[in-house]
C-alpha cells in the first residue's frame, strides 16, 4: 500500500510534533490506567484490611464507629463490654475462635491494644494472610510488647527497646504509666493494614498498668509498683471489643442476631466485610473524582492530538493538492489524515501501556513497602482493556473532524496550491 | 464542432465556485487538438486555474460539455474523474510542486502509485525517472540524492515536469510553471518541456499571464476573448 508508505513518510517528516503528541497520549493513558489500577488495588486492599473474622462485637453504638475503633484504631468506644459477656459468647457452640481487644492507651501517637496471643494466630487480612514476625516473637510475660511494622520503623525501635505507655489516645498525654515500662519483644511484618500502627500487649498488662487507677486518674497516695502488680490476679473486668471466627459462615446471621439481642448487656455485632463496604462507599466520591480527573487528562491528550493535526492541515494543503494532482481521491486524503490519527492513538496507547508496566515494575516494591499496597503486575483486566479501547475509539472518532476538514479542503481547493 | 481529432472539447461550459457567486467561466467553445501546444493567457483572477481544474476533472462544471480524450467528464462521478486524471493527465503547478518528505526519484514516480495505466507503461520506474530528469537537464547523483527542499526553484520545476511526464500521459497541463523563474531559466525550462512533449506526442496546455512566452507555442488563446463571464478579471 503506497498510500500507507506516504502517510508514514509524511509523519516522519513531522516527527517532532508527532513524538510530542505520542508522549502526551502515552502519559495520559498511563495516568488513566495507573489511577484505575491504584483505585482497584486500594479498594480491594481496604476490603482486605481484615478477613476471616466473621463478626466484631462491641458495646452498642454505630456500626461504622465500631469498625473504626476496632479495626482502624480511629476514635474510641463510648462503652466497654463486660468480661463476663465475652466469656459467655466466646463459649457459644458456633464460635471457633475469639480475640478480645482492649484499647485506650497509646505510645507516641500509636495506639496500644491489649489482646491475647490468639490474635497473632487467628487474625487474618488480605485473603487469609496471617500476621508474621519480622523479628522476635509474641509477648509472653507481663511487660512485653509487640510492635506493628510502622511503629518500629517510624520510631526506630528494635527488640529490647524500653517503652512507656501513656494514658489515653492523644499524642501528648499528661499522664503516663511510667512506673511500668514495657520491653519490645517482637516486631510484626508489614501488612498494609492498621496493624502496622499498633502496639500489642497482653490484656493482663493493660490491667496491670491500671491497677492503681480509677476512672481515668491515678488514685492519690496509693501505688502498686511493677513487681507488686505482677503478683496480683490480673483478670480483666472489661474489654473494648472482640472478634469472632465461626465454625461455619452459614451461622453468621444467626449468631449476629443472637448477640444483638443479648439480654445481659446491650451489644452490637457487625460483619466486617459489610461494614468495610459501607465505609468505602462513603469515601467513594474522592475515588470517583480521581478517575474523572484522569479521564479528563485523556481528553486533553486526545484534544491535543486533534489540535496538532488541525493546525498542521493548513501547511499540508499543498501536500493534499499535489497528491490530488497525481490522481489521489478525496477519500485518500481523508484516509491519510485519519490513518495518521489512528496510528498516533494506537502507538500512544501502546506506549502508555508499556510505560505503565515499566513504572509498576519499578514502583511496585516501593509502594508495597511504603503503603503496604501490593499491586499485582498482571495482564490488563477486561475492564482496563475496555478503558483502553474507549481511549482509542474516542481518538479515532474525534480525528474524523480534521480528516473531514482535509477532505473538504481537497474538494474546495480545486487544482491550485493554497498557502 | 465535435472534431474527433480534438483531445479536449469544451462546449457551452459554465462554472461558478458556489451558488450565489458569479459565473467564473462561461465558454461557448474551445477545442484543442492532439499534439497541439496551446498557450492560454489571461489576467490574474480571470479563471485560468479554474479552467485547468475543470480539464483535470478536479472540478465539475455546472453546465455544458467537457470532453477529454473522447470521454465526457460531466458524466463521470468524482472517483472516476480522479482515476481518469491519474491515468491520462500530468500536472505542473506554479511552485511548491514537490513533496518535501520524498526523494527526487520518489517525487517523480509518485503518479505511478495512483495509476495502473501509467505504471504499466513504465517497466523500470527509477530508470525512467532518471531518464526524464536527464532530458530535463537534471542528472548526476549529486542532485538526485539531495533533499528536494535543497533544490533551486528552477530545478524543482524540472522535477515537477518529469513527474508530469512519467507514464506518458496524453495531456500535460501546466499552470504558470515558469512564473517563479527568471527570464533565462524560463526560456530553458519551456524549451525542455516542449521537446519532451514532442518526443512523447503529448498535448500541452500551458497557462500564463506572461504574454512574452506565446511565441513558443502553436496557438495562443486569450481567456478573456473566449470567456463570456470575463468581467471580474482585474
Ligand atoms: N477555491 C475557490 N473558492 C471560491 N472562489 C475561488 C476559488 N478559487 C478561485 N476562486 C475565484 O475564481 C476566480 C478565478 O480564479 P483563478 O484561480 O482561476 O484565477 P487565475 O486566472 O488562475 O488567476 P492567477 O493568474 O492569479 O492564478 C477568482 O475570482 C477567484 O476569486
Ligand atoms: Mg491561477
Short mmCIF file of C-alpha atoms in Angstrom, two decimals, chain A residues 2 103 174 191 202 223 227 297 300 317 360 366 405:
data_model
loop_
_atom_site.label_atom_id
_atom_site.label_comp_id
_atom_site.label_asym_id
_atom_site.label_seq_id
_atom_site.Cartn_x
_atom_site.Cartn_y
_atom_site.Cartn_z
CA UNK A 2 1.90 3.03 -1.20
CA UNK A 103 -7.99 -0.14 73.67
CA UNK A 174 -0.11 14.37 80.54
CA UNK A 191 0.68 -5.77 56.41
CA UNK A 202 -1.44 -8.63 76.76
CA UNK A 223 0.68 2.96 94.40
CA UNK A 227 6.64 -6.16 90.67
CA UNK A 297 -6.38 14.14 31.19
CA UNK A 300 -6.78 16.74 27.00
CA UNK A 317 -2.87 21.81 1.92
CA UNK A 360 4.88 -0.68 38.01
CA UNK A 366 8.32 0.86 46.87
CA UNK A 405 -11.83 19.07 7.12
#
